Amino acid sequence: MGYTFELNNERKDANFVSGKIGKKSPVVEIFSAMRDGKDLAPYGKKADVAAKYIKELNQKASTGDFTAISELNELRRFAMEPVLLQEIKLLGIYGNYKPIGYNESCEIEITEFANLPANEQALGQDVKFPVIRKKRVPIATTTISGGYAVDYRKAALGDMSDENELQDQVRVQIRNKAAVYVVNTVYSALKHAGGVKYFWEGDGVTKTGADGVITPIRRFGKPTISGDYALISQFNSFAGYQGVTPNVNGISEAVMKEIHDTGLMGMYNGTILSEIPNPYDLTTLTKDGTNFETMLPAGLAFVMPTGGKSPIYTVTRGGLTSFSGNDVTTGQSITRYDLEVGALVAPNREYEIGIIADKKLSPELENL
């Protein structure tokens, strides 16, 4: 599953740049300062030289100069990449994150446990010795893309007001799409896993269904349930109690206050309930057209024990790569940034994480 912006006659910017600009070049820092609307005085004479150079690049780019377009995209890449890769590290919330270089093999080292039967018997019984093995497993990747159209004429006059918003837009696009890819990959791996797994799926979260996942997972460590508000808030209905003498039904005052203040219970039967922020995808409407779709499946929650090593592995390969061309749909001149992302649930360790899925909230989960 890829997430791309389709371009006609796409050109890889790295093939057109002069090679004079590097990550640590002063012009990169000054370009970032111009983008953020900062005072250039602290940069002294370097600021005048760099600003003139950036304006000239935009002037040439406005006439279709490939080298100038690619040079500007290199500046943007150097400015965006450190921030984006720092944000992508947040995918580590789902498990283990590792950046891999372009020249490195795309595989990860995972731990597996095995019991080898002993050749001898002790007291008439077979003895099994626990063995820890390390093995390298290849991880498939997909290309996550973000892109935008640039008004070079505006920037040629020194007006960089749109630049900050456009770069933020690309970072948000790639970061959100990467999160969607990881979540969907993990869900699909657990759903189709054989052997022992703790997985529940139904129309609306039920106490029996949730407890059936939480109880066995708890033996690996105190669990946390992380998911969208629409799913996590359903645990509020499980907060009631029933007295015997006298026969009283209700919710404790402490829990009532917690729900009143946050909309959610913080704990359910000793399990932490954690909301994962799930913004709208403003480019996609729901089937009935009455609202926007959410970036992540609203009906999906992970049940993760604390203290253990997560079986989820996420990688990024290399860094950002930029391309220029015309958008297939609109014909506009556009720049696209690609990031290679991979995700994997360690084989035979799917039982180390649980899934609670509400198909009523996310019917699309049926197709994963």
mmCIF file of C-alpha atoms in Angstrom:
data_model
loop_
_atom_site.group_PDB
_atom_site.id
_atom_site.type_symbol
_atom_site.label_atom_id
_atom_site.label_comp_id
_atom_site.label_asym_id
_atom_site.label_seq_id
_atom_site.Cartn_x
_atom_site.Cartn_y
_atom_site.Cartn_z
ATOM 1 C CA MET A 1 0.000 0.000 0.000
ATOM 2 C CA GLY A 2 1.629 3.276 -1.107
ATOM 3 C CA TYR A 3 0.742 6.886 -0.430
ATOM 4 C CA THR A 4 1.976 8.957 -3.376
ATOM 5 C CA PHE A 5 1.425 12.128 -5.367
ATOM 6 C CA GLU A 6 1.417 11.150 -9.033
ATOM 7 C CA LEU A 7 3.556 13.356 -11.277
ATOM 8 C CA ASN A 8 3.930 13.564 -15.054
ATOM 9 C CA ASN A 9 7.531 13.792 -16.341
ATOM 10 C CA GLU A 10 8.897 13.574 -12.808
ATOM 11 C CA ARG A 11 12.493 14.646 -12.303
ATOM 12 C CA LYS A 12 14.612 13.555 -9.345
ATOM 13 C CA ASP A 13 16.011 16.809 -7.997
ATOM 14 C CA ALA A 14 19.277 15.192 -6.886
ATOM 15 C CA ASN A 15 20.141 14.739 -10.580
ATOM 16 C CA PHE A 16 19.940 18.477 -11.303
ATOM 17 C CA VAL A 17 21.530 20.151 -8.267
ATOM 18 C CA SER A 18 24.934 21.819 -8.438
ATOM 19 C CA GLY A 19 26.223 20.062 -5.326
ATOM 20 C CA LYS A 20 27.424 23.336 -3.842
ATOM 21 C CA ILE A 21 24.848 23.282 -1.025
ATOM 22 C CA GLY A 22 25.160 20.915 1.942
ATOM 23 C CA LYS A 23 23.214 20.367 5.156
ATOM 24 C CA LYS A 24 25.541 22.669 7.084
ATOM 25 C CA SER A 25 25.777 25.441 4.466
ATOM 26 C CA PRO A 26 24.954 28.908 5.912
ATOM 27 C CA VAL A 27 22.402 29.433 3.131
ATOM 28 C CA VAL A 28 20.283 26.589 4.589
ATOM 29 C CA GLU A 29 20.063 28.286 7.979
ATOM 30 C CA ILE A 30 19.325 31.662 6.374
ATOM 31 C CA PHE A 31 16.690 30.086 4.112
ATOM 32 C CA SER A 32 15.022 28.645 7.244
ATOM 33 C CA ALA A 33 15.176 32.051 8.935
ATOM 34 C CA MET A 34 13.530 33.716 5.908
ATOM 35 C CA ARG A 35 10.886 30.986 5.909
ATOM 36 C CA ASP A 36 10.141 31.672 9.593
ATOM 37 C CA GLY A 37 10.129 35.458 9.130
ATOM 38 C CA LYS A 38 13.098 35.962 11.479
ATOM 39 C CA ASP A 39 15.446 38.939 11.558
ATOM 40 C CA LEU A 40 18.483 38.285 9.327
ATOM 41 C CA ALA A 41 20.711 40.893 11.025
ATOM 42 C CA PRO A 42 22.511 38.302 13.224
ATOM 43 C CA TYR A 43 23.858 36.640 10.049
ATOM 44 C CA GLY A 44 25.665 39.830 8.932
ATOM 45 C CA LYS A 45 26.884 40.040 5.323
ATOM 46 C CA LYS A 46 26.152 36.345 4.750
ATOM 47 C CA ALA A 47 22.434 37.172 4.983
ATOM 48 C CA ASP A 48 22.566 39.625 2.051
ATOM 49 C CA VAL A 49 24.473 37.187 -0.136
ATOM 50 C CA ALA A 50 22.196 34.243 0.727
ATOM 51 C CA ALA A 51 18.948 36.235 0.361
ATOM 52 C CA LYS A 52 20.040 37.493 -3.072
ATOM 53 C CA TYR A 53 20.954 33.929 -4.105
ATOM 54 C CA ILE A 54 17.575 32.560 -2.932
ATOM 55 C CA LYS A 55 15.650 35.291 -4.778
ATOM 56 C CA GLU A 56 17.639 34.609 -7.962
ATOM 57 C CA LEU A 57 16.900 30.891 -7.708
ATOM 58 C CA ASN A 58 13.170 31.629 -7.414
ATOM 59 C CA GLN A 59 13.347 34.014 -10.390
ATOM 60 C CA LYS A 60 14.986 31.317 -12.542
ATOM 61 C CA ALA A 61 12.574 28.676 -11.231
ATOM 62 C CA SER A 62 9.608 30.820 -12.289
ATOM 63 C CA THR A 63 10.830 30.509 -15.907
ATOM 64 C CA GLY A 64 11.102 26.703 -15.642
ATOM 65 C CA ASP A 65 14.833 26.377 -14.924
ATOM 66 C CA PHE A 66 15.202 22.754 -13.728
ATOM 67 C CA THR A 67 18.469 23.360 -11.895
ATOM 68 C CA ALA A 68 17.039 26.310 -9.939
ATOM 69 C CA ILE A 69 13.902 24.328 -9.002
ATOM 70 C CA SER A 70 16.009 21.402 -7.843
ATOM 71 C CA GLU A 71 18.381 23.666 -5.892
ATOM 72 C CA LEU A 72 15.434 25.228 -4.038
ATOM 73 C CA ASN A 73 14.019 21.802 -3.291
ATOM 74 C CA GLU A 74 17.389 20.764 -1.836
ATOM 75 C CA LEU A 75 17.238 23.805 0.453
ATOM 76 C CA ARG A 76 13.737 22.783 1.545
ATOM 77 C CA ARG A 77 14.820 19.190 2.072
ATOM 78 C CA PHE A 78 17.751 20.192 4.273
ATOM 79 C CA ALA A 79 15.440 22.491 6.262
ATOM 80 C CA MET A 80 12.594 19.957 6.670
ATOM 81 C CA GLU A 81 14.374 16.634 7.064
ATOM 82 C CA PRO A 82 15.771 16.974 10.626
ATOM 83 C CA VAL A 83 12.397 18.112 11.985
ATOM 84 C CA LEU A 84 10.426 15.448 10.094
ATOM 85 C CA LEU A 85 12.699 12.574 11.127
ATOM 86 C CA GLN A 86 12.475 13.759 14.728
ATOM 87 C CA GLU A 87 8.669 13.645 14.453
ATOM 88 C CA ILE A 88 8.759 10.233 12.762
ATOM 89 C CA LYS A 89 10.609 8.904 15.826
ATOM 90 C CA LEU A 90 7.287 9.278 17.618
ATOM 91 C CA LEU A 91 6.235 6.121 15.745
ATOM 92 C CA GLY A 92 8.347 4.468 18.419
ATOM 93 C CA ILE A 93 5.238 4.743 20.612
ATOM 94 C CA TYR A 94 4.115 1.563 18.841
ATOM 95 C CA GLY A 95 7.393 -0.243 19.462
ATOM 96 C CA ASN A 96 10.940 -0.084 18.112
ATOM 97 C CA TYR A 97 12.008 2.590 15.632
ATOM 98 C CA LYS A 98 15.261 2.535 13.650
ATOM 99 C CA PRO A 99 16.512 4.765 10.827
ATOM 100 C CA ILE A 100 18.339 2.759 8.123
ATOM 101 C CA GLY A 101 20.746 4.263 5.592
ATOM 102 C CA TYR A 102 20.213 4.018 1.836
ATOM 103 C CA ASN A 103 23.131 1.602 1.525
ATOM 104 C CA GLU A 104 22.131 -0.642 4.431
ATOM 105 C CA SER A 105 20.178 -3.856 3.954
ATOM 106 C CA CYS A 106 16.538 -3.329 4.851
ATOM 107 C CA GLU A 107 16.227 -5.841 7.652
ATOM 108 C CA ILE A 108 16.022 -5.857 11.417
ATOM 109 C CA GLU A 109 17.337 -8.092 14.163
ATOM 110 C CA ILE A 110 14.649 -9.684 16.294
ATOM 111 C CA THR A 111 14.721 -12.001 19.296
ATOM 112 C CA GLU A 112 12.940 -15.331 19.223
ATOM 113 C CA PHE A 113 12.537 -17.874 21.975
ATOM 114 C CA ALA A 114 12.813 -21.592 21.445
ATOM 115 C CA ASN A 115 12.854 -24.717 23.617
ATOM 116 C CA LEU A 116 15.168 -27.481 22.479
ATOM 117 C CA PRO A 117 14.343 -30.960 23.868
ATOM 118 C CA ALA A 118 17.164 -32.380 25.964
ATOM 119 C CA ASN A 119 18.811 -35.624 24.906
ATOM 120 C CA GLU A 120 18.820 -36.857 28.472
ATOM 121 C CA GLN A 121 16.125 -37.223 31.073
ATOM 122 C CA ALA A 122 16.153 -36.032 34.657
ATOM 123 C CA LEU A 123 14.060 -37.941 37.209
ATOM 124 C CA GLY A 124 12.263 -39.684 34.372
ATOM 125 C CA GLN A 125 11.031 -36.448 32.793
ATOM 126 C CA ASP A 126 11.971 -34.595 29.614
ATOM 127 C CA VAL A 127 13.833 -31.363 30.290
ATOM 128 C CA LYS A 128 13.485 -28.357 27.985
ATOM 129 C CA PHE A 129 16.089 -25.643 27.958
ATOM 130 C CA PRO A 130 14.930 -22.146 27.014
ATOM 131 C CA VAL A 131 17.039 -20.758 24.187
ATOM 132 C CA ILE A 132 17.176 -17.145 23.015
ATOM 133 C CA ARG A 133 18.083 -16.675 19.392
ATOM 134 C CA LYS A 134 18.777 -13.566 17.378
ATOM 135 C CA LYS A 135 17.870 -13.559 13.725
ATOM 136 C CA ARG A 136 17.653 -10.992 10.967
ATOM 137 C CA VAL A 137 14.330 -10.566 9.199
ATOM 138 C CA PRO A 138 13.766 -8.546 6.010
ATOM 139 C CA ILE A 139 11.240 -5.724 6.346
ATOM 140 C CA ALA A 140 9.154 -4.530 3.409
ATOM 141 C CA THR A 141 8.871 -0.763 2.883
ATOM 142 C CA THR A 142 6.462 1.571 1.158
ATOM 143 C CA THR A 143 6.894 5.119 -0.135
ATOM 144 C CA ILE A 144 5.085 7.838 1.797
ATOM 145 C CA SER A 145 4.714 11.129 -0.075
ATOM 146 C CA GLY A 146 3.789 14.728 0.563
ATOM 147 C CA GLY A 147 3.811 17.580 -1.903
ATOM 148 C CA TYR A 148 2.774 21.110 -2.821
ATOM 149 C CA ALA A 149 2.759 23.724 -5.581
ATOM 150 C CA VAL A 150 5.055 26.719 -5.148
ATOM 151 C CA ASP A 151 4.570 30.326 -6.305
ATOM 152 C CA TYR A 152 8.162 31.046 -7.373
ATOM 153 C CA ARG A 153 7.326 34.587 -8.548
ATOM 154 C CA LYS A 154 6.182 35.554 -5.060
ATOM 155 C CA ALA A 155 9.347 34.170 -3.461
ATOM 156 C CA ALA A 156 11.515 35.877 -6.125
ATOM 157 C CA LEU A 157 10.409 39.183 -4.610
ATOM 158 C CA GLY A 158 11.483 38.023 -1.167
ATOM 159 C CA ASP A 159 7.974 37.116 0.074
ATOM 160 C CA MET A 160 8.457 33.764 1.843
ATOM 161 C CA SER A 161 5.170 33.904 3.775
ATOM 162 C CA ASP A 162 3.821 30.734 2.150
ATOM 163 C CA GLU A 163 6.999 28.711 2.608
ATOM 164 C CA ASN A 164 6.517 27.926 6.306
ATOM 165 C CA GLU A 165 2.921 26.781 5.796
ATOM 166 C CA LEU A 166 3.847 24.640 2.789
ATOM 167 C CA GLN A 167 6.700 22.875 4.571
ATOM 168 C CA ASP A 168 4.508 22.250 7.613
ATOM 169 C CA GLN A 169 1.900 20.796 5.266
ATOM 170 C CA VAL A 170 4.401 18.322 3.793
ATOM 171 C CA ARG A 171 5.666 17.262 7.215
ATOM 172 C CA VAL A 172 2.123 16.719 8.488
ATOM 173 C CA GLN A 173 1.156 14.761 5.359
ATOM 174 C CA ILE A 174 4.130 12.403 5.603
ATOM 175 C CA ARG A 175 3.976 12.010 9.387
ATOM 176 C CA ASN A 176 0.237 11.220 9.390
ATOM 177 C CA LYS A 177 0.417 8.857 6.420
ATOM 178 C CA ALA A 178 3.356 7.024 8.003
ATOM 179 C CA ALA A 179 1.306 6.540 11.187
ATOM 180 C CA VAL A 180 -1.624 5.186 9.143
ATOM 181 C CA TYR A 181 0.664 2.745 7.353
ATOM 182 C CA VAL A 182 2.181 1.448 10.596
ATOM 183 C CA VAL A 183 -1.202 1.074 12.342
ATOM 184 C CA ASN A 184 -2.799 -0.734 9.394
ATOM 185 C CA THR A 185 0.213 -3.036 8.995
ATOM 186 C CA VAL A 186 0.174 -3.994 12.676
ATOM 187 C CA TYR A 187 -3.581 -4.574 12.707
ATOM 188 C CA SER A 188 -3.444 -6.780 9.597
ATOM 189 C CA ALA A 189 -0.510 -8.811 10.977
ATOM 190 C CA LEU A 190 -2.318 -9.555 14.241
ATOM 191 C CA LYS A 191 -5.651 -10.250 12.580
ATOM 192 C CA HIS A 192 -4.174 -12.877 10.261
ATOM 193 C CA ALA A 193 -1.640 -14.359 12.696
ATOM 194 C CA GLY A 194 -1.820 -18.028 13.532
ATOM 195 C CA GLY A 195 -1.207 -19.554 16.945
ATOM 196 C CA VAL A 196 -1.692 -17.594 20.174
ATOM 197 C CA LYS A 197 -3.050 -14.058 19.729
ATOM 198 C CA TYR A 198 -5.230 -11.710 21.765
ATOM 199 C CA PHE A 199 -7.598 -10.179 19.273
ATOM 200 C CA TRP A 200 -11.217 -9.084 19.541
ATOM 201 C CA GLU A 201 -13.411 -7.543 16.865
ATOM 202 C CA GLY A 202 -17.105 -6.690 16.994
ATOM 203 C CA ASP A 203 -19.833 -4.092 16.452
ATOM 204 C CA GLY A 204 -19.263 -1.801 19.419
ATOM 205 C CA VAL A 205 -16.893 -2.552 22.320
ATOM 206 C CA THR A 206 -18.317 -4.971 24.880
ATOM 207 C CA LYS A 207 -17.046 -5.577 28.388
ATOM 208 C CA THR A 208 -16.698 -9.295 27.725
ATOM 209 C CA GLY A 209 -14.755 -8.687 24.504
ATOM 210 C CA ALA A 210 -12.413 -6.115 26.061
ATOM 211 C CA ASP A 211 -11.780 -8.228 29.174
ATOM 212 C CA GLY A 212 -10.986 -11.206 26.936
ATOM 213 C CA VAL A 213 -7.993 -9.288 25.561
ATOM 214 C CA ILE A 214 -6.908 -7.364 28.665
ATOM 215 C CA THR A 215 -6.841 -10.319 31.075
ATOM 216 C CA PRO A 216 -4.326 -12.547 29.203
ATOM 217 C CA ILE A 217 -2.181 -9.569 28.103
ATOM 218 C CA ARG A 218 -1.890 -8.457 31.753
ATOM 219 C CA ARG A 219 0.302 -11.466 32.525
ATOM 220 C CA PHE A 220 3.059 -9.827 30.422
ATOM 221 C CA GLY A 221 2.819 -6.567 32.399
ATOM 222 C CA LYS A 222 0.312 -3.889 33.341
ATOM 223 C CA PRO A 223 -1.359 -2.992 30.037
ATOM 224 C CA THR A 224 -2.213 0.316 28.392
ATOM 225 C CA ILE A 225 -5.091 0.595 25.920
ATOM 226 C CA SER A 226 -4.334 3.248 23.298
ATOM 227 C CA GLY A 227 -6.860 4.296 20.692
ATOM 228 C CA ASP A 228 -9.184 6.922 19.256
ATOM 229 C CA TYR A 229 -11.506 8.844 21.606
ATOM 230 C CA ALA A 230 -14.574 7.286 19.959
ATOM 231 C CA LEU A 231 -13.423 3.814 21.025
ATOM 232 C CA ILE A 232 -11.733 4.620 24.355
ATOM 233 C CA SER A 233 -14.778 6.604 25.558
ATOM 234 C CA GLN A 234 -16.901 3.427 25.318
ATOM 235 C CA PHE A 235 -15.114 2.162 28.447
ATOM 236 C CA ASN A 236 -16.955 4.874 30.404
ATOM 237 C CA SER A 237 -20.069 2.693 30.272
ATOM 238 C CA PHE A 238 -18.191 -0.113 32.085
ATOM 239 C CA ALA A 239 -17.531 2.098 35.122
ATOM 240 C CA GLY A 240 -20.755 1.364 36.999
ATOM 241 C CA TYR A 241 -21.019 -0.727 40.116
ATOM 242 C CA GLN A 242 -23.831 -2.617 41.789
ATOM 243 C CA GLY A 243 -24.150 -2.709 45.534
ATOM 244 C CA VAL A 244 -25.707 -5.649 47.388
ATOM 245 C CA THR A 245 -26.736 -4.151 50.721
ATOM 246 C CA PRO A 246 -28.454 -1.895 50.017
ATOM 247 C CA ASN A 247 -29.079 -2.585 46.317
ATOM 248 C CA VAL A 248 -27.548 0.548 44.704
ATOM 249 C CA ASN A 249 -26.357 1.132 41.138
ATOM 250 C CA GLY A 250 -24.055 3.992 40.116
ATOM 251 C CA ILE A 251 -20.628 5.373 39.362
ATOM 252 C CA SER A 252 -18.138 6.472 42.006
ATOM 253 C CA GLU A 253 -17.712 10.224 42.525
ATOM 254 C CA ALA A 254 -13.999 10.046 41.623
ATOM 255 C CA VAL A 255 -14.738 8.417 38.258
ATOM 256 C CA MET A 256 -17.601 10.840 37.583
ATOM 257 C CA LYS A 257 -15.238 13.792 38.130
ATOM 258 C CA GLU A 258 -12.609 12.237 35.864
ATOM 259 C CA ILE A 259 -15.140 11.731 33.050
ATOM 260 C CA HIS A 260 -16.485 15.261 33.594
ATOM 261 C CA ASP A 261 -12.999 16.815 33.353
ATOM 262 C CA THR A 262 -11.512 14.798 30.471
ATOM 263 C CA GLY A 263 -14.384 12.944 28.800
ATOM 264 C CA LEU A 264 -12.579 9.691 29.596
ATOM 265 C CA MET A 265 -11.789 7.405 32.484
ATOM 266 C CA GLY A 266 -8.054 7.244 33.096
ATOM 267 C CA MET A 267 -8.143 3.636 34.269
ATOM 268 C CA TYR A 268 -10.298 0.574 33.707
ATOM 269 C CA ASN A 269 -9.769 -2.367 36.069
ATOM 270 C CA GLY A 270 -6.137 -1.364 36.616
ATOM 271 C CA THR A 271 -5.554 -0.808 32.895
ATOM 272 C CA ILE A 272 -4.477 2.636 31.667
ATOM 273 C CA LEU A 273 -6.732 4.182 29.008
ATOM 274 C CA SER A 274 -4.810 6.465 26.649
ATOM 275 C CA GLU A 275 -6.256 8.532 23.800
ATOM 276 C CA ILE A 276 -4.210 8.652 20.576
ATOM 277 C CA PRO A 277 -4.749 12.014 18.814
ATOM 278 C CA ASN A 278 -6.497 11.257 15.530
ATOM 279 C CA PRO A 279 -6.902 14.325 13.272
ATOM 280 C CA TYR A 280 -9.244 14.609 10.318
ATOM 281 C CA ASP A 281 -8.026 13.831 6.802
ATOM 282 C CA LEU A 282 -9.318 17.012 5.168
ATOM 283 C CA THR A 283 -8.896 15.496 1.687
ATOM 284 C CA THR A 284 -11.359 12.623 2.253
ATOM 285 C CA LEU A 285 -15.069 12.718 3.092
ATOM 286 C CA THR A 286 -17.085 9.981 4.761
ATOM 287 C CA LYS A 287 -19.273 7.899 2.456
ATOM 288 C CA ASP A 288 -22.363 9.975 3.252
ATOM 289 C CA GLY A 289 -20.404 13.209 2.746
ATOM 290 C CA THR A 290 -21.393 14.653 6.132
ATOM 291 C CA ASN A 291 -17.917 14.713 7.695
ATOM 292 C CA PHE A 292 -14.219 14.126 7.085
ATOM 293 C CA GLU A 293 -12.574 10.755 7.542
ATOM 294 C CA THR A 294 -10.050 10.440 10.364
ATOM 295 C CA MET A 295 -6.404 9.730 9.586
ATOM 296 C CA LEU A 296 -6.285 6.573 11.733
ATOM 297 C CA PRO A 297 -9.072 3.996 12.049
ATOM 298 C CA ALA A 298 -11.380 5.396 14.755
ATOM 299 C CA GLY A 299 -12.431 1.896 15.837
ATOM 300 C CA LEU A 300 -8.991 0.501 16.638
ATOM 301 C CA ALA A 301 -7.116 0.239 19.952
ATOM 302 C CA PHE A 302 -3.845 -1.448 20.886
ATOM 303 C CA VAL A 303 -3.441 -3.231 24.215
ATOM 304 C CA MET A 304 0.247 -3.026 25.111
ATOM 305 C CA PRO A 305 1.894 -4.400 28.276
ATOM 306 C CA THR A 306 4.510 -2.266 30.028
ATOM 307 C CA GLY A 307 7.952 -3.601 30.791
ATOM 308 C CA GLY A 308 8.201 -5.958 27.823
ATOM 309 C CA LYS A 309 9.850 -5.412 24.459
ATOM 310 C CA SER A 310 7.301 -4.579 21.785
ATOM 311 C CA PRO A 311 7.083 -6.930 18.780
ATOM 312 C CA ILE A 312 6.424 -3.932 16.479
ATOM 313 C CA TYR A 313 9.383 -2.703 14.431
ATOM 314 C CA THR A 314 9.327 0.463 12.334
ATOM 315 C CA VAL A 315 12.095 1.741 10.046
ATOM 316 C CA THR A 316 12.774 4.661 7.750
ATOM 317 C CA ARG A 317 15.194 4.062 4.903
ATOM 318 C CA GLY A 318 17.479 6.976 4.065
ATOM 319 C CA GLY A 319 15.902 10.417 4.269
ATOM 320 C CA LEU A 320 13.695 12.629 2.176
ATOM 321 C CA THR A 321 13.951 12.487 -1.602
ATOM 322 C CA SER A 322 12.420 15.251 -3.714
ATOM 323 C CA PHE A 323 10.957 15.142 -7.202
ATOM 324 C CA SER A 324 9.573 17.866 -9.485
ATOM 325 C CA GLY A 325 6.975 17.581 -12.222
ATOM 326 C CA ASN A 326 3.373 18.291 -13.137
ATOM 327 C CA ASP A 327 0.505 16.941 -11.053
ATOM 328 C CA VAL A 328 -1.369 14.267 -13.013
ATOM 329 C CA THR A 329 -4.779 15.575 -11.904
ATOM 330 C CA THR A 330 -4.408 19.363 -12.078
ATOM 331 C CA GLY A 331 -1.403 19.857 -14.356
ATOM 332 C CA GLN A 332 0.153 22.230 -11.799
ATOM 333 C CA SER A 333 3.911 22.362 -11.352
ATOM 334 C CA ILE A 334 4.472 20.576 -8.054
ATOM 335 C CA THR A 335 7.223 19.275 -5.806
ATOM 336 C CA ARG A 336 6.853 15.867 -4.169
ATOM 337 C CA TYR A 337 8.849 14.593 -1.192
ATOM 338 C CA ASP A 338 9.168 10.845 -0.594
ATOM 339 C CA LEU A 339 10.140 8.934 2.535
ATOM 340 C CA GLU A 340 10.566 5.158 2.598
ATOM 341 C CA VAL A 341 8.881 3.599 5.653
ATOM 342 C CA GLY A 342 8.591 -0.024 6.747
ATOM 343 C CA ALA A 343 6.715 -1.784 9.549
ATOM 344 C CA LEU A 344 6.727 -5.358 10.818
ATOM 345 C CA VAL A 345 5.312 -7.387 13.683
ATOM 346 C CA ALA A 346 7.947 -9.936 14.720
ATOM 347 C CA PRO A 347 6.797 -13.386 13.543
ATOM 348 C CA ASN A 348 5.548 -15.681 16.330
ATOM 349 C CA ARG A 349 5.473 -12.799 18.827
ATOM 350 C CA GLU A 350 2.060 -11.415 17.890
ATOM 351 C CA TYR A 351 0.746 -12.461 21.301
ATOM 352 C CA GLU A 352 2.775 -9.667 22.952
ATOM 353 C CA ILE A 353 0.263 -7.042 21.851
ATOM 354 C CA GLY A 354 -3.543 -7.133 21.824
ATOM 355 C CA ILE A 355 -6.141 -5.606 19.524
ATOM 356 C CA ILE A 356 -9.639 -4.331 20.292
ATOM 357 C CA ALA A 357 -11.499 -3.355 17.117
ATOM 358 C CA ASP A 358 -14.940 -1.790 16.653
ATOM 359 C CA LYS A 359 -16.152 -2.572 13.127
ATOM 360 C CA LYS A 360 -19.101 -0.231 13.538
ATOM 361 C CA LEU A 361 -16.697 2.723 13.861
ATOM 362 C CA SER A 362 -14.247 1.431 11.235
ATOM 363 C CA PRO A 363 -15.901 -0.864 8.684
ATOM 364 C CA GLU A 364 -12.793 -0.463 6.491
ATOM 365 C CA LEU A 365 -10.934 -2.792 8.873
ATOM 366 C CA GLU A 366 -12.753 -5.696 7.199
ATOM 367 C CA ASN A 367 -10.559 -5.204 4.117
ATOM 368 C CA LEU A 368 -7.188 -5.256 5.915
#
